[in-house]
Amino acid sequence: MAASQARKAGLPIINLLRVKGMPILQQLHLEERLLRTSSQNWCIINDGTTRPTIVMGVSGKAKELLETDAVLRDEIPVIRRFTGGGTVIVDQGTIFVTFICNKDAISGLQSYPRPIMSWSSLIYKNMFQGIGEFSLRENDYVIGNHKFGGNAQSITKNRWVHHTSFLWDYEISNMGYLKMPTRVPEYRQARNHAEFICRLKEYMSRSDFIDGTMDSVASHFALRSLDADDIQNSSSQFEPSSRILTRQELGEEASMELVGTVSQISYMAAISSTCPTSKIA
Amino acid sequence: MALRMWASSTANALRLSTCASKSPAFRAFSTVLDDLKYASSHEWVKHDGHVATIGITDHAQDHLGELVFVELPEPGKEVKQGTGFGAVESVKATSDVNSPISGEVIEINSKLADSPGLINTSPYEEGWMIKVKPSNPSDLANLMGSKDYIKFCEEEDAAAH
C-alpha cells in the first residue's frame, strides 16, 4: 500500500464516478456543470444509457444530419449537446467515458483539441495490445480502420472536457436514423455506417473494457472514487445548455400546430418517463 | 481548409513572426501584429477611438484547426474582461472565446455565420468577431503588446510535450 501511495505521489488527483444506465441528458448536464463550476478533475464512466437517443453536436442541424421523418415517427429523442463534433445514436450498448480536467492538470499538455485528443488515446492504447490494432485515426478511436469510439470536446479558459461514446454494441437498425454526414473523416472513404463502425464486444468483454479503463486511468492519475450522492446539485444556479429538441425543431410542419402541441406534450412525457434512477456500478 | 498535421510545439514556437503592417505575413508563420493588444487566452483587440475590434489570434486559429461554427453574442450585450462572450467550434471541439476588454457589443461579424473559416484565413482582418464600445480604458494595461505576446506563445509552446 505504501508503495502504491508513493507511486501516486506527483500524479494529479481525479475524482472517479462510475455509474450504470444514467440517462444521457443527465450525464451531459452533470458534465457541463462540473466543467463550468468545479475546480477538480473528474472521470465519469457511464455503463450504458437508457432508451436509444440521438445526440448531435453543438452546431448540428437536424434536417441535414437525421432522417427526421423516421425520428419523429418513432419518437426518438434528439439532444443537442454542449460539445462539438458529430452525431451519434446511443443506447444500452454504449459505454461513455469522460474526462473533465483543469488545463494544467497534465504536465505538458496544451489545452487545444488535438493535444487533448492525442493524450486521450494513451488511456486506451495498452488495453488492446494483442487484441486488436487500436489507434487514433483523425479524431476517432479505431480498430484497424473501423471506428468504435467517437470523441468530442469543450474547452474553456481554464478547463476542458473530453468525452467518448464507445460502441460496445449497437443495433444496426438504429443507424438508419442518421444520414451520411457531409463532413466525414478521410479514412471513412464513403463507407456507410455498417461498413465504417465495429462493435467493441467482438474484442473484449464489457467488464474487461471498463475495468481496463479504470486501471489505465489509475496509472495516469491518483484516483478518488465518488458516488452520485457526493455530487448532487451543489451548484443549483447553473443552467446547462444541452437539451432535447422539440418536434418543431425537428421539422414537424407548422400547419400541424394544434396536433403538434398535443404530440409535443406526449413526446416529452414519453421521454421523461423513461429515465430510470441511474445505478451506481 | 483541409485538416492539417500538427507541427511539434517547438517548431511552431519558432515560426512566430511580427508584422508591422495590417496585412498578415505569409501563412506559414503564426503572425502577430504590432498595433494590437493581446490576452493570455489568445484574443486580440484593436483600439480605435471609441470602438474596439476583437478576434482570436493567428496562433489560436492555428492550434484550433479548421473552424466550422462561430457563436457570437447579440449587439447590446455587455462583455467583461477575461470572461467568455462566445465560442468557436473546430471539428470536434467547442472553445470559449474571452473578451480582452470590458464594454458593450455594438456590432458582430455576420459573415462568420456562413464563413467561419474566415477566422482561419484572416484572423486579424476579415475574421474579426465583435466590435465593442469600451467601458474601462485601464483594461488595456492588463494586456500584452506584440513582443510580450510572442514571448508568451513561445514559452507556452516550449512547455508542451
Tab-separated table of C-alpha atoms in Angstrom:
chain	number	residue	atom	x	y	z
A	1	MET	CA	0.000	0.000	0.000
A	2	ALA	CA	2.867	2.358	0.896
A	3	ALA	CA	4.498	1.638	-2.466
A	4	SER	CA	1.332	2.439	-4.419
A	5	GLN	CA	0.852	5.616	-2.440
A	6	ALA	CA	4.408	6.591	-3.210
A	7	ARG	CA	3.733	5.844	-6.860
A	8	LYS	CA	0.784	8.164	-6.764
A	9	ALA	CA	2.942	10.984	-5.442
A	10	GLY	CA	3.085	13.678	-8.050
A	11	LEU	CA	0.099	12.396	-10.044
A	12	PRO	CA	-2.871	14.704	-10.365
A	13	ILE	CA	-5.903	13.704	-8.328
A	14	ILE	CA	-9.016	12.771	-10.293
A	15	ASN	CA	-12.481	12.045	-8.939
A	16	LEU	CA	-13.834	8.824	-10.449
A	17	LEU	CA	-17.580	8.493	-10.789
A	18	ARG	CA	-18.777	5.152	-12.102
A	19	VAL	CA	-22.476	4.806	-12.900
A	20	LYS	CA	-24.660	2.413	-14.837
A	21	GLY	CA	-27.576	3.393	-17.029
A	22	MET	CA	-27.522	7.129	-16.361
A	23	PRO	CA	-29.744	8.863	-18.949
A	24	ILE	CA	-27.509	10.632	-21.440
A	25	LEU	CA	-29.136	14.031	-20.928
A	26	GLN	CA	-28.481	13.736	-17.187
A	27	GLN	CA	-24.880	12.785	-17.925
A	28	LEU	CA	-24.395	15.774	-20.224
A	29	HIS	CA	-25.894	18.143	-17.659
A	30	LEU	CA	-23.570	16.755	-14.999
A	31	GLU	CA	-20.534	17.094	-17.264
A	32	GLU	CA	-21.272	20.679	-18.202
A	33	ARG	CA	-21.922	21.599	-14.579
A	34	LEU	CA	-18.627	20.067	-13.476
A	35	LEU	CA	-16.782	21.745	-16.354
A	36	ARG	CA	-18.149	25.189	-15.525
A	37	THR	CA	-18.431	25.144	-11.732
A	38	SER	CA	-15.902	22.623	-10.357
A	39	SER	CA	-12.177	23.171	-9.937
A	40	GLN	CA	-11.389	19.454	-9.629
A	41	ASN	CA	-10.533	16.811	-12.191
A	42	TRP	CA	-13.185	14.197	-12.994
A	43	CYS	CA	-13.503	10.892	-14.794
A	44	ILE	CA	-17.042	9.676	-15.385
A	45	ILE	CA	-17.763	6.172	-16.662
A	46	ASN	CA	-21.405	5.523	-17.566
A	47	ASP	CA	-22.052	1.914	-18.470
A	48	GLY	CA	-24.886	2.217	-20.968
A	49	THR	CA	-27.694	4.712	-21.130
A	50	THR	CA	-31.453	4.150	-21.209
A	51	ARG	CA	-33.559	4.386	-24.353
A	52	PRO	CA	-31.988	4.938	-27.791
A	53	THR	CA	-31.226	8.636	-28.081
A	54	ILE	CA	-29.690	10.719	-30.838
A	55	VAL	CA	-27.056	13.186	-29.671
A	56	MET	CA	-25.923	15.970	-32.015
A	57	GLY	CA	-23.000	18.338	-31.564
A	58	VAL	CA	-23.486	21.961	-30.591
A	59	SER	CA	-23.986	23.215	-34.138
A	60	GLY	CA	-25.722	20.199	-35.604
A	61	LYS	CA	-28.694	20.768	-37.898
A	62	ALA	CA	-31.326	18.073	-37.594
A	63	LYS	CA	-32.550	18.298	-41.191
A	64	GLU	CA	-29.022	17.783	-42.525
A	65	LEU	CA	-27.961	15.025	-40.163
A	66	LEU	CA	-31.080	12.990	-39.436
A	67	GLU	CA	-33.842	11.126	-41.210
A	68	THR	CA	-36.270	13.378	-39.377
A	69	ASP	CA	-39.477	11.734	-40.628
A	70	ALA	CA	-38.401	8.416	-39.108
A	71	VAL	CA	-37.124	10.118	-35.960
A	72	LEU	CA	-40.469	11.878	-35.458
A	73	ARG	CA	-42.462	8.768	-36.339
A	74	ASP	CA	-40.596	6.599	-33.848
A	75	GLU	CA	-40.313	9.361	-31.212
A	76	ILE	CA	-36.557	9.071	-30.869
A	77	PRO	CA	-35.284	11.823	-28.557
A	78	VAL	CA	-32.746	14.164	-30.128
A	79	ILE	CA	-30.371	16.060	-27.869
A	80	ARG	CA	-28.121	18.956	-28.830
A	81	ARG	CA	-25.110	18.647	-26.547
A	82	PHE	CA	-22.708	21.337	-25.377
A	83	THR	CA	-19.600	19.877	-27.054
A	84	GLY	CA	-18.588	19.999	-30.697
A	85	GLY	CA	-18.410	17.138	-33.124
A	86	GLY	CA	-20.818	14.894	-34.936
A	87	THR	CA	-23.976	12.887	-34.383
A	88	VAL	CA	-24.338	9.579	-32.591
A	89	ILE	CA	-27.192	7.349	-31.543
A	90	VAL	CA	-26.614	5.891	-28.105
A	91	ASP	CA	-28.371	3.183	-26.102
A	92	GLN	CA	-27.755	0.404	-23.590
A	93	GLY	CA	-24.856	-0.835	-25.722
A	94	THR	CA	-22.927	2.418	-25.443
A	95	ILE	CA	-20.231	2.913	-22.826
A	96	PHE	CA	-19.337	6.526	-22.032
A	97	VAL	CA	-16.007	7.710	-20.655
A	98	THR	CA	-15.492	11.385	-19.868
A	99	PHE	CA	-12.536	13.377	-18.621
A	100	ILE	CA	-13.011	16.860	-17.174
A	101	CYS	CA	-9.693	18.457	-16.237
A	102	ASN	CA	-8.007	21.688	-15.325
A	103	LYS	CA	-5.830	22.935	-18.150
A	104	ASP	CA	-2.679	22.457	-16.090
A	105	ALA	CA	-3.679	19.059	-14.663
A	106	ILE	CA	-1.493	17.084	-17.038
A	107	SER	CA	2.086	18.243	-17.286
A	108	GLY	CA	2.999	19.484	-20.737
A	109	LEU	CA	-0.493	19.093	-22.219
A	110	GLN	CA	-1.704	22.136	-24.146
A	111	SER	CA	-5.374	22.931	-23.794
A	112	TYR	CA	-6.180	22.602	-27.507
A	113	PRO	CA	-8.243	19.990	-29.361
A	114	ARG	CA	-5.504	17.974	-30.968
A	115	PRO	CA	-3.149	17.575	-27.980
A	116	ILE	CA	-6.078	16.582	-25.739
A	117	MET	CA	-7.274	14.098	-28.351
A	118	SER	CA	-3.790	12.545	-28.635
A	119	TRP	CA	-3.406	12.331	-24.861
A	120	SER	CA	-6.800	10.627	-24.526
A	121	SER	CA	-5.743	7.829	-26.859
A	122	LEU	CA	-2.931	6.948	-24.444
A	123	ILE	CA	-5.561	5.893	-21.906
A	124	TYR	CA	-6.759	3.073	-24.137
A	125	LYS	CA	-3.698	2.162	-26.180
A	126	ASN	CA	-2.307	-0.565	-23.938
A	127	MET	CA	-5.675	-2.238	-23.399
A	128	PHE	CA	-5.698	-3.517	-26.956
A	129	GLN	CA	-2.212	-4.975	-27.135
A	130	GLY	CA	-2.535	-8.458	-28.510
A	131	ILE	CA	-6.278	-7.943	-29.064
A	132	GLY	CA	-6.687	-5.509	-31.902
A	133	GLU	CA	-4.909	-2.822	-33.884
A	134	PHE	CA	-6.018	0.191	-31.848
A	135	SER	CA	-5.204	3.699	-32.969
A	136	LEU	CA	-6.465	7.254	-33.016
A	137	ARG	CA	-7.399	7.907	-36.635
A	138	GLU	CA	-8.047	11.602	-37.260
A	139	ASN	CA	-10.461	12.109	-34.328
A	140	ASP	CA	-11.825	8.591	-33.880
A	141	TYR	CA	-10.711	5.536	-31.950
A	142	VAL	CA	-10.440	2.693	-34.420
A	143	ILE	CA	-9.527	-0.947	-34.582
A	144	GLY	CA	-7.925	-1.362	-37.967
A	145	ASN	CA	-9.926	1.166	-39.961
A	146	HIS	CA	-13.236	0.602	-38.189
A	147	LYS	CA	-14.463	3.189	-35.715
A	148	PHE	CA	-15.580	2.059	-32.299
A	149	GLY	CA	-15.301	5.283	-30.313
A	150	GLY	CA	-16.336	8.849	-31.141
A	151	ASN	CA	-14.932	11.874	-29.361
A	152	ALA	CA	-15.983	15.427	-28.634
A	153	GLN	CA	-14.637	18.259	-26.528
A	154	SER	CA	-15.411	21.583	-24.953
A	155	ILE	CA	-12.557	23.853	-23.926
A	156	THR	CA	-12.940	26.817	-21.601
A	157	LYS	CA	-10.375	29.327	-20.417
A	158	ASN	CA	-9.005	27.090	-17.664
A	159	ARG	CA	-10.604	23.645	-18.130
A	160	TRP	CA	-11.581	21.137	-20.736
A	161	VAL	CA	-13.852	18.156	-21.194
A	162	HIS	CA	-13.141	15.253	-23.499
A	163	HIS	CA	-15.866	12.644	-23.766
A	164	THR	CA	-16.157	9.462	-25.729
A	165	SER	CA	-19.035	7.208	-26.672
A	166	PHE	CA	-17.826	3.646	-27.187
A	167	LEU	CA	-19.785	1.245	-29.373
A	168	TRP	CA	-19.601	-1.809	-27.205
A	169	ASP	CA	-22.691	-2.987	-29.094
A	170	TYR	CA	-25.285	-1.333	-31.283
A	171	GLU	CA	-28.472	-2.010	-33.245
A	172	ILE	CA	-27.735	-1.629	-36.929
A	173	SER	CA	-31.353	-0.601	-37.482
A	174	ASN	CA	-30.792	2.482	-35.293
A	175	MET	CA	-28.146	3.706	-37.691
A	176	GLY	CA	-30.958	4.209	-40.174
A	177	TYR	CA	-31.967	7.367	-38.296
A	178	LEU	CA	-28.661	9.003	-39.202
A	179	LYS	CA	-27.883	10.423	-42.618
A	180	MET	CA	-24.406	10.196	-44.069
A	181	PRO	CA	-22.878	13.448	-42.798
A	182	THR	CA	-21.427	15.936	-45.282
A	183	ARG	CA	-18.281	16.296	-43.184
A	184	VAL	CA	-16.595	12.927	-42.723
A	185	PRO	CA	-13.036	11.859	-41.920
A	186	GLU	CA	-10.940	10.977	-44.940
A	187	TYR	CA	-10.335	7.416	-43.782
A	188	ARG	CA	-14.076	6.712	-43.897
A	189	GLN	CA	-13.842	6.590	-47.709
A	190	ALA	CA	-17.557	6.767	-48.479
A	191	ARG	CA	-18.371	3.687	-46.362
A	192	ASN	CA	-21.869	3.537	-44.933
A	193	HIS	CA	-22.427	3.237	-41.180
A	194	ALA	CA	-22.435	-0.574	-41.119
A	195	GLU	CA	-19.171	-0.769	-43.059
A	196	PHE	CA	-17.485	2.005	-41.104
A	197	ILE	CA	-18.057	1.067	-37.450
A	198	CYS	CA	-17.375	-2.040	-35.390
A	199	ARG	CA	-18.526	-3.493	-32.078
A	200	LEU	CA	-16.108	-3.411	-29.165
A	201	LYS	CA	-17.734	-6.582	-27.798
A	202	GLU	CA	-16.069	-8.542	-30.585
A	203	TYR	CA	-12.728	-7.752	-28.958
A	204	MET	CA	-13.264	-7.805	-25.206
A	205	SER	CA	-15.930	-8.225	-22.552
A	206	ARG	CA	-17.793	-5.245	-21.197
A	207	SER	CA	-16.324	-5.649	-17.731
A	208	ASP	CA	-12.799	-6.073	-19.104
A	209	PHE	CA	-13.138	-2.807	-21.012
A	210	ILE	CA	-14.445	-0.850	-18.041
A	211	ASP	CA	-12.006	-2.391	-15.572
A	212	GLY	CA	-9.144	-1.873	-18.026
A	213	THR	CA	-10.126	1.762	-18.454
A	214	MET	CA	-10.193	2.306	-14.711
A	215	ASP	CA	-6.787	0.650	-14.331
A	216	SER	CA	-5.389	2.858	-17.059
A	217	VAL	CA	-6.842	5.996	-15.506
A	218	ALA	CA	-5.249	4.920	-12.221
A	219	SER	CA	-1.849	4.858	-13.917
A	220	HIS	CA	-2.214	8.462	-15.066
A	221	PHE	CA	-3.952	9.906	-12.007
A	222	ALA	CA	-4.398	9.380	-8.291
A	223	LEU	CA	-7.997	8.112	-8.134
A	224	ARG	CA	-10.579	9.233	-5.634
A	225	SER	CA	-13.781	7.221	-6.071
A	226	LEU	CA	-17.046	9.067	-5.518
A	227	ASP	CA	-20.686	8.160	-5.944
A	228	ALA	CA	-23.553	10.185	-7.350
A	229	ASP	CA	-24.736	11.311	-3.914
A	230	ASP	CA	-21.430	13.104	-3.365
A	231	ILE	CA	-22.050	15.462	-6.266
A	232	GLN	CA	-25.781	16.021	-6.259
A	233	ASN	CA	-26.556	19.555	-7.427
A	234	SER	CA	-24.063	21.536	-5.380
A	235	SER	CA	-24.317	24.409	-7.888
A	236	SER	CA	-28.056	24.670	-8.317
A	237	GLN	CA	-27.863	28.022	-10.131
A	238	PHE	CA	-26.013	26.631	-13.136
A	239	GLU	CA	-28.142	26.211	-16.247
A	240	PRO	CA	-26.768	23.548	-18.601
A	241	SER	CA	-27.157	24.132	-22.308
A	242	SER	CA	-27.608	20.541	-23.571
A	243	ARG	CA	-31.285	19.995	-24.298
A	244	ILE	CA	-33.852	17.876	-26.084
A	245	LEU	CA	-35.029	19.358	-29.369
A	246	THR	CA	-38.737	19.934	-29.843
A	247	ARG	CA	-40.743	18.298	-32.595
A	248	GLN	CA	-40.928	21.672	-34.340
A	249	GLU	CA	-37.163	21.936	-34.284
A	250	LEU	CA	-37.027	18.508	-35.891
A	251	GLY	CA	-39.090	19.863	-38.730
A	252	GLU	CA	-42.640	18.987	-37.827
A	253	GLU	CA	-44.888	21.055	-40.104
A	254	ALA	CA	-46.182	24.355	-38.685
A	255	SER	CA	-49.626	23.614	-40.183
A	256	MET	CA	-49.886	20.765	-37.702
A	257	GLU	CA	-49.671	23.288	-34.881
A	258	LEU	CA	-52.561	22.060	-32.758
A	259	VAL	CA	-51.781	18.424	-33.331
A	260	GLY	CA	-48.102	19.246	-32.841
A	261	THR	CA	-48.779	20.830	-29.462
A	262	VAL	CA	-50.523	17.690	-28.270
A	263	SER	CA	-47.889	15.442	-29.794
A	264	GLN	CA	-45.094	17.572	-28.282
A	265	ILE	CA	-46.587	17.149	-24.836
A	266	SER	CA	-46.924	13.398	-25.255
A	267	TYR	CA	-43.424	13.222	-26.847
A	268	MET	CA	-41.792	14.999	-23.915
A	269	ALA	CA	-43.795	12.931	-21.464
A	270	ALA	CA	-42.648	9.744	-23.174
A	271	ILE	CA	-39.025	10.831	-22.945
A	272	SER	CA	-39.314	11.899	-19.325
A	273	SER	CA	-40.986	8.659	-18.301
A	274	THR	CA	-38.049	6.553	-19.493
A	275	CYS	CA	-35.416	7.963	-17.191
A	276	PRO	CA	-34.930	5.294	-14.530
A	277	THR	CA	-32.841	6.026	-11.497
A	278	SER	CA	-29.216	5.618	-12.504
A	279	LYS	CA	-27.421	2.801	-10.760
A	280	ILE	CA	-24.004	3.095	-9.220
A	281	ALA	CA	-21.838	0.325	-10.622
B	1	MET	CA	-9.304	24.189	-45.193
B	2	ALA	CA	-8.041	20.603	-45.147
B	3	LEU	CA	-7.271	19.025	-41.785
B	4	ARG	CA	-3.617	19.663	-41.082
B	5	MET	CA	-0.964	17.574	-39.425
B	6	TRP	CA	0.187	19.397	-36.331
B	7	ALA	CA	3.765	20.578	-36.167
B	8	SER	CA	5.710	19.937	-32.987
B	9	SER	CA	5.219	22.597	-30.360
B	10	THR	CA	8.875	23.668	-30.572
B	11	ALA	CA	8.736	24.098	-34.328
B	12	ASN	CA	5.550	26.111	-34.006
B	13	ALA	CA	7.189	28.400	-31.462
B	14	LEU	CA	9.988	29.081	-33.894
B	15	ARG	CA	7.520	30.032	-36.611
B	16	LEU	CA	6.183	33.128	-34.843
B	17	SER	CA	6.877	36.452	-36.526
B	18	THR	CA	5.769	40.064	-36.199
B	19	CYS	CA	4.328	42.239	-38.892
B	20	ALA	CA	4.014	45.994	-38.644
B	21	SER	CA	1.527	46.319	-41.488
B	22	LYS	CA	-2.101	45.391	-41.318
B	23	SER	CA	-1.558	42.505	-43.689
B	24	PRO	CA	-0.584	39.211	-42.062
B	25	ALA	CA	2.698	37.644	-43.130
B	26	PHE	CA	2.868	34.583	-45.335
B	27	ARG	CA	0.585	31.902	-43.897
B	28	ALA	CA	3.447	29.586	-42.964
B	29	PHE	CA	4.055	31.665	-39.834
B	30	SER	CA	1.842	32.464	-36.862
B	31	THR	CA	1.544	36.206	-37.220
B	32	VAL	CA	1.457	38.838	-34.516
B	33	LEU	CA	0.596	42.425	-35.436
B	34	ASP	CA	2.393	45.266	-33.700
B	35	ASP	CA	-0.570	47.599	-33.425
B	36	LEU	CA	-2.777	45.198	-31.451
B	37	LYS	CA	-3.011	44.171	-27.811
B	38	TYR	CA	-3.201	40.532	-26.749
B	39	ALA	CA	-4.756	38.486	-23.962
B	40	SER	CA	-3.161	35.389	-22.460
B	41	SER	CA	-6.192	33.443	-23.712
B	42	HIS	CA	-5.111	34.320	-27.283
B	43	GLU	CA	-7.592	37.022	-28.250
B	44	TRP	CA	-6.548	40.328	-29.800
B	45	VAL	CA	-8.053	43.800	-29.536
B	46	LYS	CA	-7.592	46.832	-31.758
B	47	HIS	CA	-8.497	50.082	-30.051
B	48	ASP	CA	-9.706	52.719	-32.496
B	49	GLY	CA	-11.064	55.711	-30.590
B	50	HIS	CA	-14.467	54.794	-29.175
B	51	VAL	CA	-14.598	51.388	-30.830
B	52	ALA	CA	-12.527	48.289	-30.182
B	53	THR	CA	-12.413	45.308	-32.557
B	54	ILE	CA	-11.824	41.842	-31.147
B	55	GLY	CA	-10.890	38.450	-32.564
B	56	ILE	CA	-8.677	35.432	-31.920
B	57	THR	CA	-5.021	35.358	-32.861
B	58	ASP	CA	-3.300	33.523	-35.669
B	59	HIS	CA	-1.620	31.332	-33.035
B	60	ALA	CA	-5.033	30.365	-31.665
B	61	GLN	CA	-6.648	29.569	-35.005
B	62	ASP	CA	-3.628	27.511	-35.981
B	63	HIS	CA	-3.893	25.411	-32.815
B	64	LEU	CA	-7.661	25.046	-33.056
B	65	GLY	CA	-7.749	23.856	-36.634
B	66	GLU	CA	-10.438	24.385	-39.237
B	67	LEU	CA	-13.364	26.261	-37.704
B	68	VAL	CA	-16.849	25.115	-38.676
B	69	PHE	CA	-19.089	27.241	-36.478
B	70	VAL	CA	-18.893	30.513	-34.572
B	71	GLU	CA	-21.216	31.573	-31.749
B	72	LEU	CA	-21.388	35.330	-31.174
B	73	PRO	CA	-23.335	37.498	-28.721
B	74	GLU	CA	-26.138	39.844	-29.699
B	75	PRO	CA	-25.379	43.570	-30.050
B	76	GLY	CA	-26.168	45.361	-26.821
B	77	LYS	CA	-24.737	42.598	-24.629
B	78	GLU	CA	-22.151	43.586	-22.055
B	79	VAL	CA	-18.795	41.823	-22.133
B	80	LYS	CA	-16.303	41.718	-19.293
B	81	GLN	CA	-12.533	41.469	-19.499
B	82	GLY	CA	-11.397	37.877	-19.181
B	83	THR	CA	-14.832	36.281	-19.443
B	84	GLY	CA	-16.405	34.420	-22.328
B	85	PHE	CA	-18.538	36.143	-24.940
B	86	GLY	CA	-18.883	33.378	-27.480
B	87	ALA	CA	-17.342	30.204	-28.825
B	88	VAL	CA	-15.762	28.722	-31.896
B	89	GLU	CA	-16.177	25.136	-33.000
B	90	SER	CA	-13.486	23.185	-34.747
B	91	VAL	CA	-14.104	19.671	-35.998
B	92	LYS	CA	-14.696	18.033	-32.607
B	93	ALA	CA	-14.330	20.830	-30.050
B	94	THR	CA	-16.055	23.973	-28.924
B	95	SER	CA	-13.684	26.538	-27.446
B	96	ASP	CA	-14.706	29.584	-25.443
B	97	VAL	CA	-13.637	32.990	-26.723
B	98	ASN	CA	-12.961	35.512	-23.976
B	99	SER	CA	-13.164	39.291	-24.214
B	100	PRO	CA	-9.840	41.119	-23.723
B	101	ILE	CA	-11.694	44.231	-22.543
B	102	SER	CA	-14.969	45.224	-20.934
B	103	GLY	CA	-17.685	47.086	-22.794
B	104	GLU	CA	-20.863	46.847	-24.842
B	105	VAL	CA	-21.103	44.858	-28.048
B	106	ILE	CA	-22.099	47.235	-30.852
B	107	GLU	CA	-21.526	45.046	-33.894
B	108	ILE	CA	-20.842	41.414	-34.714
B	109	ASN	CA	-19.258	39.992	-37.858
B	110	SER	CA	-22.259	38.491	-39.603
B	111	LYS	CA	-20.076	36.955	-42.328
B	112	LEU	CA	-18.858	34.356	-39.839
B	113	ALA	CA	-22.259	32.652	-39.813
B	114	ASP	CA	-21.747	31.384	-43.353
B	115	SER	CA	-17.950	31.576	-43.462
B	116	PRO	CA	-16.428	30.606	-40.108
B	117	GLY	CA	-13.201	29.783	-41.944
B	118	LEU	CA	-12.511	33.495	-42.330
B	119	ILE	CA	-11.061	33.286	-38.829
B	120	ASN	CA	-8.569	30.703	-40.093
B	121	THR	CA	-7.622	32.536	-43.291
B	122	SER	CA	-7.745	36.112	-41.993
B	123	PRO	CA	-7.794	36.170	-38.180
B	124	TYR	CA	-6.901	39.880	-37.873
B	125	GLU	CA	-8.967	41.288	-40.736
B	126	GLU	CA	-11.936	39.538	-42.304
B	127	GLY	CA	-12.146	37.131	-39.338
B	128	TRP	CA	-12.805	39.825	-36.709
B	129	MET	CA	-15.542	38.694	-34.319
B	130	ILE	CA	-17.089	41.607	-32.401
B	131	LYS	CA	-16.819	45.375	-32.081
B	132	VAL	CA	-17.166	46.798	-28.606
B	133	LYS	CA	-17.677	50.232	-27.050
B	134	PRO	CA	-15.030	50.048	-24.306
B	135	SER	CA	-16.150	50.871	-20.778
B	136	ASN	CA	-12.811	50.809	-18.959
B	137	PRO	CA	-9.727	52.397	-20.556
B	138	SER	CA	-7.453	50.792	-17.969
B	139	ASP	CA	-8.283	47.328	-19.361
B	140	LEU	CA	-5.571	47.794	-21.992
B	141	ALA	CA	-2.901	47.960	-19.301
B	142	ASN	CA	-3.672	44.344	-18.422
B	143	LEU	CA	-2.921	43.145	-21.953
B	144	MET	CA	0.302	42.282	-23.757
B	145	GLY	CA	1.969	44.077	-26.631
B	146	SER	CA	3.224	42.150	-29.632
B	147	LYS	CA	6.686	41.355	-28.278
B	148	ASP	CA	5.383	40.126	-24.928
B	149	TYR	CA	2.722	38.042	-26.692
B	150	ILE	CA	5.308	36.387	-28.929
B	151	LYS	CA	7.380	35.518	-25.871
B	152	PHE	CA	4.251	34.218	-24.120
B	153	CYS	CA	3.407	31.942	-27.056
B	154	GLU	CA	6.974	30.668	-27.302
B	155	GLU	CA	7.039	29.828	-23.595
B	156	GLU	CA	3.639	28.150	-23.776
B	157	ASP	CA	4.641	26.025	-26.757
B	158	ALA	CA	8.027	25.179	-25.229
B	159	ALA	CA	6.352	23.893	-22.062
B	160	ALA	CA	4.256	21.454	-24.094
B	161	HIS	CA	5.418	17.926	-24.803
